[in-house]
mmCIF file of C-alpha atoms in Angstrom:
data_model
loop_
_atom_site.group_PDB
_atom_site.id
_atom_site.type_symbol
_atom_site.label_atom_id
_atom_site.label_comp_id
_atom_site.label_asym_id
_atom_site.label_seq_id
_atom_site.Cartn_x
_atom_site.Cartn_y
_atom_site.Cartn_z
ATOM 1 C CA UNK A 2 116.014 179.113 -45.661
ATOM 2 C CA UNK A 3 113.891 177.786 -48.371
ATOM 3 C CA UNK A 4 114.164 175.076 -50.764
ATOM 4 C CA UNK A 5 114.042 176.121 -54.633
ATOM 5 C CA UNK A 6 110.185 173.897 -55.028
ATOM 6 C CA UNK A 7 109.127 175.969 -51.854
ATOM 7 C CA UNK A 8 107.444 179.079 -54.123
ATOM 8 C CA UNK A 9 106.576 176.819 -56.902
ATOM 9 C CA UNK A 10 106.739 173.199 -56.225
ATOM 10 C CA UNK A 11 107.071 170.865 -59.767
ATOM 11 C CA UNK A 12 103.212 169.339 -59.236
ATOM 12 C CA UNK A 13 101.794 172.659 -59.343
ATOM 13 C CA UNK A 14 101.711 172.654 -62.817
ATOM 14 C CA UNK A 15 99.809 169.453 -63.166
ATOM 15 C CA UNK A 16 95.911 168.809 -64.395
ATOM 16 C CA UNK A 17 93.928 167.607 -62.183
ATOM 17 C CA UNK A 18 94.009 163.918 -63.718
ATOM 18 C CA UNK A 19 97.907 163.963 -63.476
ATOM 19 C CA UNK A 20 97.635 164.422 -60.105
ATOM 20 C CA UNK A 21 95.258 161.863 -59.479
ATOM 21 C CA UNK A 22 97.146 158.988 -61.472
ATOM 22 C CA UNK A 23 100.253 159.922 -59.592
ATOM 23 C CA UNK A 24 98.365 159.560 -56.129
ATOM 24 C CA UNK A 25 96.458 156.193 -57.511
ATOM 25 C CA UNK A 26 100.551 155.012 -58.367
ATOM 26 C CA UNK A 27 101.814 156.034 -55.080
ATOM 27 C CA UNK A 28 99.249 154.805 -53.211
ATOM 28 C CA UNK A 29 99.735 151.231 -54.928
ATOM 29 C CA UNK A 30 101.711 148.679 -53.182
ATOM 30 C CA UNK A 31 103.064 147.527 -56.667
ATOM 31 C CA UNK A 32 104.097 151.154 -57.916
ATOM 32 C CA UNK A 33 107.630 152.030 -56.847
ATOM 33 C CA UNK A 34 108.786 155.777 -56.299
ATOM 34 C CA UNK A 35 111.241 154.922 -59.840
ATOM 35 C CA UNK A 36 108.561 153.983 -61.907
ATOM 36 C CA UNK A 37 106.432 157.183 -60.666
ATOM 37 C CA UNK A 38 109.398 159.127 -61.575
ATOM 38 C CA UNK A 39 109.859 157.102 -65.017
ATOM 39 C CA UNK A 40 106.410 158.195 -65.541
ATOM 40 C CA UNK A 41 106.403 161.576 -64.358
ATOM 41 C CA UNK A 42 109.473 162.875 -63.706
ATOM 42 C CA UNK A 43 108.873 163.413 -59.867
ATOM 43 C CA UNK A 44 111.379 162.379 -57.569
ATOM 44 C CA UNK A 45 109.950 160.649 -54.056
ATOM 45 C CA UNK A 46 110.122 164.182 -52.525
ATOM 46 C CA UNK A 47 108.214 165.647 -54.355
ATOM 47 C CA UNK A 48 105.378 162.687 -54.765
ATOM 48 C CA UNK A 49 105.513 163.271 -50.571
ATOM 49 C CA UNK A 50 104.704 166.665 -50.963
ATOM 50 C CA UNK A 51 101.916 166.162 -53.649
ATOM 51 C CA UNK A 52 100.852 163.436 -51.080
ATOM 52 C CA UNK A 53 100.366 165.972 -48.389
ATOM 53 C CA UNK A 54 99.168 168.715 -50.587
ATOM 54 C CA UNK A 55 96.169 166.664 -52.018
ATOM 55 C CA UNK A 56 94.977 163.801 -48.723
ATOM 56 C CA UNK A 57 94.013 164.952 -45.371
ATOM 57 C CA UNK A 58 96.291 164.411 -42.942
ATOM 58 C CA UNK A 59 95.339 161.286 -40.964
ATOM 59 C CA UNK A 60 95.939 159.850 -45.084
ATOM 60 C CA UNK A 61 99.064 160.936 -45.106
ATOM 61 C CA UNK A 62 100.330 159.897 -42.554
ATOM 62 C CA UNK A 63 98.890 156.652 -42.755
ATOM 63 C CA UNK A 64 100.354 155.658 -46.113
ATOM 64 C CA UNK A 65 103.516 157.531 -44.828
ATOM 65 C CA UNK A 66 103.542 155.052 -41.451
ATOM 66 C CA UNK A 67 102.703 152.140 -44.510
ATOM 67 C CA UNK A 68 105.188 152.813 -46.935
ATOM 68 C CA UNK A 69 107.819 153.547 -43.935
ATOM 69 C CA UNK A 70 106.664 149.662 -42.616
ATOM 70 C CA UNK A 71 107.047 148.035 -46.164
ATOM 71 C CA UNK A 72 109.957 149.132 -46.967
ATOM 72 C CA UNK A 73 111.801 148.171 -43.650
ATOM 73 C CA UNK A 74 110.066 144.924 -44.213
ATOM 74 C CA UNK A 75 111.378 144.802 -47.835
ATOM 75 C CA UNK A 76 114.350 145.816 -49.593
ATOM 76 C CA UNK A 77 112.570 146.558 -52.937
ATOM 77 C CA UNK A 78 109.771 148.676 -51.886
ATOM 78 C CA UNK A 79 108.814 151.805 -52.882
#
């Protein structure tokens, strides 16, 4: 079964500099998922999946393994 983004996900659509402020913002320890989606209207599933679109994989899963570790550390991250 698919999921209704799995043909067309929402960041397909975006330039090229979208993209890359979204990935700065997530990538930022001071950016929460909210204010990405404030921004840009992407929930924190779908800034994952841009994630993994757009870094190699050893990035992803780094600031996956990071984000996973700061928030358990912190109730008000990401």
């Amino acid at each position: 079964m698919t999921t209704p983004h799995a043909v067309n996900p929402p960041h397909a659509s975006l330039d090229a500099a979208t993209v890359g402020e979204i990935i700065q913002m997530a990538l930022s320890d001071h950016v929460s998922f909210a204010q990405i989606r404030a921004a840009h209207g992407l929930h924190h599933d779908e800034v994952k999946a841009l994630m993994r679109t757009h870094l190699a994989p050893g990035s992803y899963r780094a600031w996956r393994k990071r984000v996973r570790q700061f928030g358990e550390r912190r109730e008000n991250y990401k």
